[in-house]
XYZ file of C-alpha atoms in Angstrom:
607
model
C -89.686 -211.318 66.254
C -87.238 -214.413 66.131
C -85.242 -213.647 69.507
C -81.473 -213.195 68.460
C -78.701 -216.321 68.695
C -75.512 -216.882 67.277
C -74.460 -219.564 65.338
C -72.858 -220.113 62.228
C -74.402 -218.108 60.290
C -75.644 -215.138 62.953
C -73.541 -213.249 65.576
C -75.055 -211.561 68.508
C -73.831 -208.975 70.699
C -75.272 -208.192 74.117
C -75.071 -204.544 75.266
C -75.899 -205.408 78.592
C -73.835 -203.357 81.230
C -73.460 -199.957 82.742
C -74.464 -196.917 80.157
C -74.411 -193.791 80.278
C -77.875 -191.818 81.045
C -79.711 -188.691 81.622
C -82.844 -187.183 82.274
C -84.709 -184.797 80.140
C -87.475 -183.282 81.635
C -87.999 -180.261 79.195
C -87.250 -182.532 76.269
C -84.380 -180.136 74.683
C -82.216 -183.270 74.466
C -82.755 -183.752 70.620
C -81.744 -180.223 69.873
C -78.893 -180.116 72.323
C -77.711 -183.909 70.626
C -78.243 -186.160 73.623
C -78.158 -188.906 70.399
C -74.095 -188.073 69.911
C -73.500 -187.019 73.654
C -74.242 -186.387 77.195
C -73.458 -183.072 79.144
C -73.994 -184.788 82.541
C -74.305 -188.228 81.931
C -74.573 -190.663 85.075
C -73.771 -194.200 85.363
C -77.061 -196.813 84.624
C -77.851 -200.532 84.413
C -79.313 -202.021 81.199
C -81.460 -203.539 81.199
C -83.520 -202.025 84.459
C -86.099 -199.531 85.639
C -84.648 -196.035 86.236
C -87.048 -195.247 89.026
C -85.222 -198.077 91.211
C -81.741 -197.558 90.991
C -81.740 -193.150 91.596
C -83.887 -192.171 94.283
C -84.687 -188.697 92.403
C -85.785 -190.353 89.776
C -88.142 -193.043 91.461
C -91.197 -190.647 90.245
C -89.662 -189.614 87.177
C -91.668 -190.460 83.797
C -90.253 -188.219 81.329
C -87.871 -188.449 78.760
C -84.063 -190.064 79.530
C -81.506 -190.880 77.334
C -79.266 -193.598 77.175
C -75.522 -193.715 75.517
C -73.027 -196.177 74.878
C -70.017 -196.577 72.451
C -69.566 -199.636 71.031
C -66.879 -201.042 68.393
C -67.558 -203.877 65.986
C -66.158 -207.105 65.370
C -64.340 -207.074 61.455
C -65.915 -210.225 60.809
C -69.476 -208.360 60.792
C -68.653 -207.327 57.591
C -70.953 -207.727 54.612
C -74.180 -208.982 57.019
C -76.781 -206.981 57.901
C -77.151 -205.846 61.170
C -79.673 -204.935 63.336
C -80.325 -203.389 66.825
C -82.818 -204.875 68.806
C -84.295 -203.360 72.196
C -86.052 -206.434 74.142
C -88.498 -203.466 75.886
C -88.699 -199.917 76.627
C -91.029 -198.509 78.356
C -93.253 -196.372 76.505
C -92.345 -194.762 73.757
C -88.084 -195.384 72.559
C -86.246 -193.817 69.873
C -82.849 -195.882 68.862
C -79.662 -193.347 67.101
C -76.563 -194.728 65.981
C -73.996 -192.502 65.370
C -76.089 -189.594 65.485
C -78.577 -191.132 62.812
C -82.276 -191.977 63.814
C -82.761 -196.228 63.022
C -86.498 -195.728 64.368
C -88.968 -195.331 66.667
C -91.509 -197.374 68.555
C -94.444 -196.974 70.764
C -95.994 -199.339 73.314
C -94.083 -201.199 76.324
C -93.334 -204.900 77.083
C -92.563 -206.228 73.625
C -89.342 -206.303 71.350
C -88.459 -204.042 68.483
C -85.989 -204.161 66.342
C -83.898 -201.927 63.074
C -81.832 -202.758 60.444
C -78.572 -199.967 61.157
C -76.408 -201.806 58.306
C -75.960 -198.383 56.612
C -75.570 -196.730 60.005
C -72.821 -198.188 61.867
C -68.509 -197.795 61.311
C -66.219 -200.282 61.179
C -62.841 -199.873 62.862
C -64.179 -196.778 64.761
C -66.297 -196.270 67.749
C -70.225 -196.764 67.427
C -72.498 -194.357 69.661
C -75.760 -195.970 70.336
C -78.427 -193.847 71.993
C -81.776 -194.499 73.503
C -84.392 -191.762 74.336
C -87.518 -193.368 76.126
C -90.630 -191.432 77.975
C -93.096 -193.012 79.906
C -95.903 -190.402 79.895
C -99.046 -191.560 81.502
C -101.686 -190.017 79.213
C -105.698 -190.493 78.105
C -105.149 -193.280 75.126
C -102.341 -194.664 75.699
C -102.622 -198.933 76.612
C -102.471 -198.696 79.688
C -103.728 -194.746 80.628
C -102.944 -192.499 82.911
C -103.993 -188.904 84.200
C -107.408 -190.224 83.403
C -109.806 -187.109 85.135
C -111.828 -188.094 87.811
C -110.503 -191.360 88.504
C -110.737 -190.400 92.305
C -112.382 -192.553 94.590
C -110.435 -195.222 97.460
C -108.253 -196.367 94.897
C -107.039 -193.220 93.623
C -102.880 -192.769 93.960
C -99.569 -191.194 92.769
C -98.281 -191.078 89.885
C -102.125 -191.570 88.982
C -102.390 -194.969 87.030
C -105.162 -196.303 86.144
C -103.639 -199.999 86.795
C -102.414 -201.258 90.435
C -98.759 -201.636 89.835
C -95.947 -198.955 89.773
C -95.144 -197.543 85.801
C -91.932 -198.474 86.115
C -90.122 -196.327 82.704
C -86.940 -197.187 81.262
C -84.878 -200.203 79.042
C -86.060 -202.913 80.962
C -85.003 -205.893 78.690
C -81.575 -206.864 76.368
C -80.502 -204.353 74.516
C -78.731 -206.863 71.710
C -76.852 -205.542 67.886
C -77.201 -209.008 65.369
C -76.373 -209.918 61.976
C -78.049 -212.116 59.320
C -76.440 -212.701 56.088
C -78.158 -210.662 52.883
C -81.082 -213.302 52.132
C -82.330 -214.563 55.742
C -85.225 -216.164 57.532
C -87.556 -213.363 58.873
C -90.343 -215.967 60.590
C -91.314 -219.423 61.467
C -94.466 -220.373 62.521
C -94.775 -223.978 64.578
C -98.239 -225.817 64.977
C -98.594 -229.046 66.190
C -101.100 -231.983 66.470
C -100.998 -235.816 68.079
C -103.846 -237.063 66.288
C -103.241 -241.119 65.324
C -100.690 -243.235 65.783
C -97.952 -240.648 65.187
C -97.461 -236.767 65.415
C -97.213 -233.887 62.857
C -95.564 -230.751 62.898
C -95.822 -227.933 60.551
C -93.708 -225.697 60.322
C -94.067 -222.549 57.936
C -90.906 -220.768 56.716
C -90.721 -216.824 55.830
C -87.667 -215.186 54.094
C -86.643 -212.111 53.027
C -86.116 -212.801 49.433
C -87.056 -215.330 46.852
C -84.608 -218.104 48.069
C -85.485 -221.126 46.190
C -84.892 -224.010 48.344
C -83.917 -224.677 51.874
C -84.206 -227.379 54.460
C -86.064 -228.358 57.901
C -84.976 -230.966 60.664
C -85.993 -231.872 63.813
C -84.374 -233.920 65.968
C -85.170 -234.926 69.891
C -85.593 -237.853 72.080
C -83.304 -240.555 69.310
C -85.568 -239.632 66.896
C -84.429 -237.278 63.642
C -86.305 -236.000 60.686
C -85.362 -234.036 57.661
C -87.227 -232.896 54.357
C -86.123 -230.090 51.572
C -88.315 -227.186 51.471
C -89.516 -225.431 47.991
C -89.703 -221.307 48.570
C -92.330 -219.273 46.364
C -92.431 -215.510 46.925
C -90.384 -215.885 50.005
C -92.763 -218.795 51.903
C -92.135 -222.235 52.197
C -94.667 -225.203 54.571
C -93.212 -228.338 55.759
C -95.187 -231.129 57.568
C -93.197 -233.568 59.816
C -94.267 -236.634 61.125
C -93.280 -238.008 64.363
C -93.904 -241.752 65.261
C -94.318 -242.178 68.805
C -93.613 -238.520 70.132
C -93.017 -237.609 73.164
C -95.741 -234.878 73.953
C -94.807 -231.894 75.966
C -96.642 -231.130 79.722
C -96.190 -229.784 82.620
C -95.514 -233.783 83.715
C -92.766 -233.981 80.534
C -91.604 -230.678 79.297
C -89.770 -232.067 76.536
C -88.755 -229.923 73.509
C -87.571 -231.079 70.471
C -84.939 -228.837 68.636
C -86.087 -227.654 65.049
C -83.383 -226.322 62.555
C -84.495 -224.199 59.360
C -81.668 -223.833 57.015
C -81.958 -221.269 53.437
C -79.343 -220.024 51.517
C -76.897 -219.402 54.059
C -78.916 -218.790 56.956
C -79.979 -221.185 59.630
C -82.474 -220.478 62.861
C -82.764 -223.601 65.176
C -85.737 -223.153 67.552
C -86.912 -225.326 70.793
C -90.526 -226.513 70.125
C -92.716 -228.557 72.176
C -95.051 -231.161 70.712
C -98.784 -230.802 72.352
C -102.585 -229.979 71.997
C -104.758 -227.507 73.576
C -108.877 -227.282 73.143
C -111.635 -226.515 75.059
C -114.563 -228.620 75.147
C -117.552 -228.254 76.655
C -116.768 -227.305 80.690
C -112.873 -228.250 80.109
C -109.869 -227.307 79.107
C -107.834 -230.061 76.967
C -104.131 -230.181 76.970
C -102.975 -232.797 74.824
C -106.936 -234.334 74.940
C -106.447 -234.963 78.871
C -108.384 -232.485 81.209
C -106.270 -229.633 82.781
C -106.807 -227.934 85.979
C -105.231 -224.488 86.513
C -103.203 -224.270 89.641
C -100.855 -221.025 90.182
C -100.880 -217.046 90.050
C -101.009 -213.464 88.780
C -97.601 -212.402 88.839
C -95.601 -209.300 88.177
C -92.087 -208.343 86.882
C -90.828 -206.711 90.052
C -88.184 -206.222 92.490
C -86.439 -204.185 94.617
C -83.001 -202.526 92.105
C -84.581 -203.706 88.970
C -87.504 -202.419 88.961
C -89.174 -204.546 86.451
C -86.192 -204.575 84.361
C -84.817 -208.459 83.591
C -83.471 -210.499 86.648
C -82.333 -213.866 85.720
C -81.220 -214.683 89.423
C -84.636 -214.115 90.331
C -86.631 -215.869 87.415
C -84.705 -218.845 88.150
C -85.545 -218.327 91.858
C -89.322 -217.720 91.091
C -89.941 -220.716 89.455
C -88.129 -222.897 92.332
C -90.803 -221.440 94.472
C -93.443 -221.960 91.811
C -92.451 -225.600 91.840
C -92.182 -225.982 95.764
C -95.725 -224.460 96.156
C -96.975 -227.090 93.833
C -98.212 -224.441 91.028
C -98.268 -225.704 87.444
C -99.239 -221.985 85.517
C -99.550 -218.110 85.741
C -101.027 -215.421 83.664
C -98.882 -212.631 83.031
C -100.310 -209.740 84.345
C -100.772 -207.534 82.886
C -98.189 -207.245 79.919
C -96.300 -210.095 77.732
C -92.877 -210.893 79.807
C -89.230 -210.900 79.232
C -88.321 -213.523 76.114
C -85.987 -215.396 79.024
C -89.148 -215.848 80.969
C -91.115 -217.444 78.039
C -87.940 -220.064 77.601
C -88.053 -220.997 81.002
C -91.771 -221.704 80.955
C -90.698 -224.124 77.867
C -88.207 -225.953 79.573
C -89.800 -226.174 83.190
C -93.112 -227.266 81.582
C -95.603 -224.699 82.903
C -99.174 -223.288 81.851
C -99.260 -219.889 80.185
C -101.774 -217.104 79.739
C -100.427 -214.228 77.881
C -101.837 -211.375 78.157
C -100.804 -208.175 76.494
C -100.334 -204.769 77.959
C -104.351 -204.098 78.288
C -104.716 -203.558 82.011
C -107.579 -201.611 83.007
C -109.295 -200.129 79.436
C -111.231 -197.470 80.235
C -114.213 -197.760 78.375
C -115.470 -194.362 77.442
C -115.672 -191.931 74.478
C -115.705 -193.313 71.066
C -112.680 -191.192 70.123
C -110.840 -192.506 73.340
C -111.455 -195.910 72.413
C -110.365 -195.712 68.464
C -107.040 -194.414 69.133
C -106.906 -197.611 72.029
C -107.720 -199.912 69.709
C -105.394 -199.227 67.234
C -102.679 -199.641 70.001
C -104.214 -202.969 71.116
C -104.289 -204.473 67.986
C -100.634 -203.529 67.322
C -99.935 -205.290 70.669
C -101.775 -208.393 69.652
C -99.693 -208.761 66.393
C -96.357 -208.162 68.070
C -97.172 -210.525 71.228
C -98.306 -213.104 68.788
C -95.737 -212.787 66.067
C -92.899 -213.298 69.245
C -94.566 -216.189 71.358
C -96.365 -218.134 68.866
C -94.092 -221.224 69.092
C -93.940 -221.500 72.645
C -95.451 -224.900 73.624
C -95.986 -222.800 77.411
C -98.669 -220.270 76.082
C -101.723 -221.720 76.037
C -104.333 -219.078 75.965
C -104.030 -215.376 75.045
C -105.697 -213.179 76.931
C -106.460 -209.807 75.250
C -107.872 -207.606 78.382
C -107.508 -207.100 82.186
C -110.762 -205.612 83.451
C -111.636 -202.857 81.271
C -113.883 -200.440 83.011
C -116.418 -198.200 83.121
C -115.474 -195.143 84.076
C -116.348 -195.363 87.642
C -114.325 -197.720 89.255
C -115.407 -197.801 92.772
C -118.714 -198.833 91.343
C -117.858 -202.015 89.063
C -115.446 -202.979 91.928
C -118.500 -203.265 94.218
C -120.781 -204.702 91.600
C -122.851 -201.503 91.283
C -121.694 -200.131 87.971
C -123.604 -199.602 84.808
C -123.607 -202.846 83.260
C -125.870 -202.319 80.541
C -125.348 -203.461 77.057
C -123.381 -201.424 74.493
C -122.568 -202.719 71.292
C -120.264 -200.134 70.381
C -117.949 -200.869 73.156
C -119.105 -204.100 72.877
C -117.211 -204.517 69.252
C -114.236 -203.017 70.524
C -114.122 -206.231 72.404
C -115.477 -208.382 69.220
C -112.518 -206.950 67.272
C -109.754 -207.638 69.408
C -110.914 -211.522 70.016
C -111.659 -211.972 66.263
C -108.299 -210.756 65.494
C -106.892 -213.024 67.823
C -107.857 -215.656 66.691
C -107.593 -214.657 62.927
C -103.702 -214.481 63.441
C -103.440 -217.877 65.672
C -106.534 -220.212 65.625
C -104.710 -222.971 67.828
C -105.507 -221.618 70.668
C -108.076 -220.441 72.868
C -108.914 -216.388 73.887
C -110.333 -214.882 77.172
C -110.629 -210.974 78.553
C -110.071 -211.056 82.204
C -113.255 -209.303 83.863
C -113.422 -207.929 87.145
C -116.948 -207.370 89.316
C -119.550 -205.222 87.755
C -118.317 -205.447 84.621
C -120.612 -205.716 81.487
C -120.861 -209.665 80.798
C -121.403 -208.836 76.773
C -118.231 -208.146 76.525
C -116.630 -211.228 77.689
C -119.369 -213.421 75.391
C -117.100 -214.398 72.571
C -114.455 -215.333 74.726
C -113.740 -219.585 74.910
C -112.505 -219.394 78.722
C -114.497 -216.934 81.418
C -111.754 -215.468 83.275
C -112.983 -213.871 86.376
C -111.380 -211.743 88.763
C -113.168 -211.309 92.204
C -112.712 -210.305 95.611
C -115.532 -211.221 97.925
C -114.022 -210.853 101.268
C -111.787 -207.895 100.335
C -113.281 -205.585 98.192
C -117.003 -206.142 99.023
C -117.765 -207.950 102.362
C -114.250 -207.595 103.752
C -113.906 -209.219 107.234
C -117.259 -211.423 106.287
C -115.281 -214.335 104.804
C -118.567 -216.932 104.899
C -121.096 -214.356 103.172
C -118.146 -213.757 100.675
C -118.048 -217.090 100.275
C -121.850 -217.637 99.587
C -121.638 -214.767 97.272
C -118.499 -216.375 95.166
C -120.645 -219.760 94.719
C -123.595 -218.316 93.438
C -121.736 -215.666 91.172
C -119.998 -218.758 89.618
C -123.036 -220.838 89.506
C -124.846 -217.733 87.809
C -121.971 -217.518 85.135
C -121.877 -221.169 84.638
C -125.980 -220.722 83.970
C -125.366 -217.810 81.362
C -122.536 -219.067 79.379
C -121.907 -222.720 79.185
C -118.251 -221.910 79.341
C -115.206 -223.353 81.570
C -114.386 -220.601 84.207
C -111.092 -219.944 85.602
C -110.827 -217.628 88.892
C -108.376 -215.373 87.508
C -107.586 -213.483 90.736
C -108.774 -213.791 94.384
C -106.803 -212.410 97.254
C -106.358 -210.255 100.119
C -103.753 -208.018 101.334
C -101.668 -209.563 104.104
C -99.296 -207.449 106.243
C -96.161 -210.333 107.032
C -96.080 -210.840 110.323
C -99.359 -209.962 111.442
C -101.278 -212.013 113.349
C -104.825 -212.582 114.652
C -107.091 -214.937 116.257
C -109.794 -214.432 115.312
C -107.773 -213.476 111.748
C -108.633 -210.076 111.148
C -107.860 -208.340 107.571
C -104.399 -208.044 106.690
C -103.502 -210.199 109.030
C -101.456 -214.017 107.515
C -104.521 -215.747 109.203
C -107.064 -213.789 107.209
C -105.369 -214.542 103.765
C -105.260 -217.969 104.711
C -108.674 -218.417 105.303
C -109.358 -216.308 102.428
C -107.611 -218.488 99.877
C -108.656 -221.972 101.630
C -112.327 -220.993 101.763
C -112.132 -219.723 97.590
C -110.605 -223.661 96.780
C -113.306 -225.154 98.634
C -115.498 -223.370 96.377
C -114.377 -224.132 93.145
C -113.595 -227.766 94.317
C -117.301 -228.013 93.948
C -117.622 -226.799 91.114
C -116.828 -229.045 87.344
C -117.253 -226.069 85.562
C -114.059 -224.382 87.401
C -111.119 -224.976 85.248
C -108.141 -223.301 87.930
C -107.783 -220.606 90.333
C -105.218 -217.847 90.235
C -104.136 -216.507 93.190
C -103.449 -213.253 93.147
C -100.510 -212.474 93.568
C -97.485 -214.579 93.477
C -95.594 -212.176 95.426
C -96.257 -208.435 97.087
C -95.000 -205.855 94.755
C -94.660 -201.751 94.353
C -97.438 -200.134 93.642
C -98.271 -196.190 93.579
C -98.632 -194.536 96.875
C -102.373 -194.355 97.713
C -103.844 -195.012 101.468
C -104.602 -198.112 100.447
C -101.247 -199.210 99.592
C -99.055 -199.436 102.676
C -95.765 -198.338 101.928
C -97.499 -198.252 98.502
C -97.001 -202.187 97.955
C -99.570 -203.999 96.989
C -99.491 -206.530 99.930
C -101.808 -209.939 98.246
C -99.084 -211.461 97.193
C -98.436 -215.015 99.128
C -94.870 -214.692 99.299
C -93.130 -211.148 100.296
C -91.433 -208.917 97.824
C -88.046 -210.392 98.735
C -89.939 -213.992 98.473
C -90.681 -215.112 102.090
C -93.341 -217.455 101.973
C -96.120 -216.530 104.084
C -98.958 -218.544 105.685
C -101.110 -218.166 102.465
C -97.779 -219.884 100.881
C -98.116 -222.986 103.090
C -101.817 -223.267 102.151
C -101.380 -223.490 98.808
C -98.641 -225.768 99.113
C -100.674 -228.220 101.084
C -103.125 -227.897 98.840
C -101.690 -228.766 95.809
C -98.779 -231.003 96.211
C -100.438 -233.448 99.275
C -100.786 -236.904 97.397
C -104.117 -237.832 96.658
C -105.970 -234.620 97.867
C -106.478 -233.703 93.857
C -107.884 -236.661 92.368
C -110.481 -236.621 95.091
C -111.332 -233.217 94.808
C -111.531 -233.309 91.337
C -112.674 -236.323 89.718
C -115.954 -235.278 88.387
C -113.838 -233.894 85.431
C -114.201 -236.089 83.094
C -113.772 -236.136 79.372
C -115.375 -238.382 76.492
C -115.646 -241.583 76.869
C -115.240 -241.964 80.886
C -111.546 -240.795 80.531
C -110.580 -239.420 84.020
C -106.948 -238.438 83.428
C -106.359 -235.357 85.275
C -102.958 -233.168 84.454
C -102.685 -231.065 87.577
């Protein structure tokens, strides 16, 4: 999962650009050779959604095919080399030159194949792509689910509010590592005394014998010789006086592993995270959660990469004075995971989870098996990002009625068979990366078991939308004794995961009526107030970041979802101006927050 660079000892090629693609809705393509050519081919963007960029296809979800022809540099010879696909959406098959490298199943995360023995030197290289996005029972998330129904039923019929965008939607890259190379590093890191430590765990692909880590950053420069034994080598660093990485000081130190011939260098940040007690700890200061739920969306690109507009997103991010985001509901882009690095915000990652239905045992077993394989992959790729700071393994699963745990009216009786589901995917969480904290994101009405192993209650709730829309001061009763009731039960910081209302730009109201900017506005202001009363209340989440395309359901107007507080071409809207007043006005924080304190009368709050 070590994201591709070139350097002395790796080369990288970015197939980026305009391929060639076509549908295949009877899926005939393999026997017809799509893999060595196209019949009708049209032009495409890599990476990018196909449902944005041909207007036929902007409800297609079956099978496509993508082509290109590539030659190769003659230095590439004698490494191996290796395709990588950044994401396709769901299922992706990779061919070169007519020859099947592999195949891989579940969206949002990389994959990669060694095509060494595949490829031609001095001649042209085909590379194709078949993906399908088939919304079906098991897969994470479902689709076609029978008798979803109800107000938020829609088309294509999701079980998740956001369009299932299909297609390559990040870098499609070809590598090469020399014949004995590193496959993994693992970073951890701890400030404890006087001076810092970081350990750093090496994994080759053979049984190199000796090799070498340094880290360098801020004047200060480290090496030590590392001893390998069945391919795995540890090194522990110290760092006198190190500069600690936060959303105040995103600074990143640059690690270099060097074996055999092979070197990696990779950006790591030097911090802490822990909860304790009612808190969250970042570095053993307090940290309060200030930002959104966001999506990978835009008009052209679908959710395909869009480096204009993650740079533009987090200007915004920084203007409205937010310092994290979750991302809902899948792992993002590798680009976007940098960025969080080097601009010093909050993570929670959350794999591609979004709305488990929680029914039949057989249902569930073939889920879990995908959910697990999502947890490795997400973990294995973001592990050393200083940014992610709690995984998050589930956005409300649901029982199978949806109008009813919306509402708070569902069955929410204990089940410890679905329960374990839950137990499993937490446990193994934490099995592969104890350093940091795990939550499942639970909507209204959902069963409270399964969120009880969890270290941070992430809720998700809509009073004022949902269930007493257009009654903002019961909904706000109702939100303050729901938290205070959680806060009761548990014992456990709670972050308000989501909160929001749909907002039509441009319409007004006085008195604010629903959908109107007024409404939202009150909305959000009135769900702060709230948890500024509350030390339990670790952030707030609004959700969303910015409106994006959703199925078409009469709910959805112009099938957008409409909460977000900036448009889908990122106009702020009142909501916007809220937030911004509420977060970045000097002194407004420390008042509101000051009961959160930490041992010893510390009172240092990172906002």
């Amino acid at each position: 999962m070590l994201f591709p660079q070139q350097n002395s000892s790796r080369n990288l090629l970015d197939l980026s650009g305009i391929w060639d693609f076509q549908a295949d809705p009877e899926e005939t393509g393999l026997q017809h050779g799509y893999y060595s050519s196209l019949p009708q081919p049209r032009p495409i963007a890599v990476p990018g959604s196909w449902n944005e960029q041909y207007a036929d296809l902007f409800q297609y979800l079956g099978m496509g095919w993508y082509l290109r022809k590539v030659h190769l540099p003659a230095s590439w010879h004698g490494q191996r080399i290796f395709l990588r696909v950044g994401s396709a959406n769901y299922w992706a098959a990779a061919w070169v030159n007519g020859e099947k490298a592999g195949e891989h199943t579940g969206g949002h995360l990389p994959f990669a194949f060694e095509v060494t023995g595949l490829v031609k030197f001095n001649a042209e290289n085909v590379i194709a792509i078949q993906v399908e996005n088939h919304l079906t029972l098991t897969r994470v998330p479902s689709g076609n689910i029978d008798g979803m129904g109800g107000f938020f039923s829609g088309y294509p019929s999701t079980t998740f509010d956001f369009y299932p965008y299909a297609g390559i939607h990040r870098l499609v890259t070809l590598y090469t590592v020399s014949q004995t190379f590193i496959e993994d590093i693992t970073v951890t890191t701890d400030n404890g005394g006087a001076n810092a430590h970081v350990q750093v765990s090496v994994r080759l692909n053979g049984e190199q014998v000796r090799g070498r880590v340094r880290l360098a950053g801020s004047g200060f420069a480290a090496e030590t010789e590392i001893r390998f034994k069945e391919g795995k080598a540890q090194a522990d660093l110290e760092v006198p006086s190190a500069r600690l990485w936060s959303p105040e000081n995103p600074f990143l130190y640059e690690l270099t592993v060097s074996a055999g011939e092979d070197t990696y260098t990779l950006p790591i940040g030097i911090r802490t995270v822990e909860v304790r007690g009612s808190q969250f700890l970042l570095n053993e200061k307090p940290v309060y959660f200030k930002g959104f739920g966001r999506h990978e969306d835009f008009y052209a690109s679908g959710k395909g990469l869009n480096l204009p507009l993650l740079v533009k997103d987090y200007d915004l991010l920084r203007w409205v004075g937010a310092n994290s985001y979750r991302t809902s509901h899948y792992p993002y882009s590798d680009e976007e995971m940098a960025m969080a690095d080097r601009q010093g915000f909050l993570i929670i990652d959350e794999i591609p989870a979004v709305s488990l239905q929680v029914d039949t045992p057989e249902n569930m077993a073939v889920r879990l098996e995908m959910c697990l394989q999502q947890i490795e992959e997400f973990i294995a790729r973001d592990k050393n990002h200083p940014s992610v700071v709690m995984w998050s393994v589930a956005n409300e699963p649901r029982l199978p009625d949806l109008k009813a745990a919306l509402t708070g009216k569902a069955d929410s009786s204990f089940d410890p068979v679905k329960t374990d589901f839950f137990h499993k995917l937490i446990s193994r969480t934490k099995e592969l990366d104890p350093t940091r904290p795990v939550t499942l994101v639970g909507q209204m009405g959902m069963p409270l078991e399964w969120q009880a192993e969890t270290d941070v209650l992430c809720v998700n709730r809509y009073w004022g939308w949902y269930e007493l829309g257009g009654q903002l001061e019961q909904a706000f009763a109702s939100l303050e004794q729901e938290l205070d009731l959680l806060y009761e039960r548990f014992k456990k910081p709670i972050l308000v995961s989501e909160f929001g209302a749909d907002t039509v730009a441009g319409l007004h109201g006085q008195p604010a009526g629903m959908w109107s900017e007024e409404y939202q506005a009150d909305f959000i202001r009135g769900y702060l107030d709230v948890a500024a009363r509350k030390d339990f209340v670790i952030g707030m989440h609004v959700w969303n970041f910015a409106d994006f395309q959703a199925v078409q359901s009469i709910i959805r107007v112009g099938g957008m979802n409409l909460k977000g507080v900036f448009t889908r071409t990122r106009t702020p809207k009142l909501a916007a101006h809220v937030l911004r007043e509420h977060w970045t006005r000097p002194g407004r924080q420390p008042a509101e927050f000051n009961h959160l304190e930490v041992e010893q009368g510390k009172n240092n709050i990172v906002s």
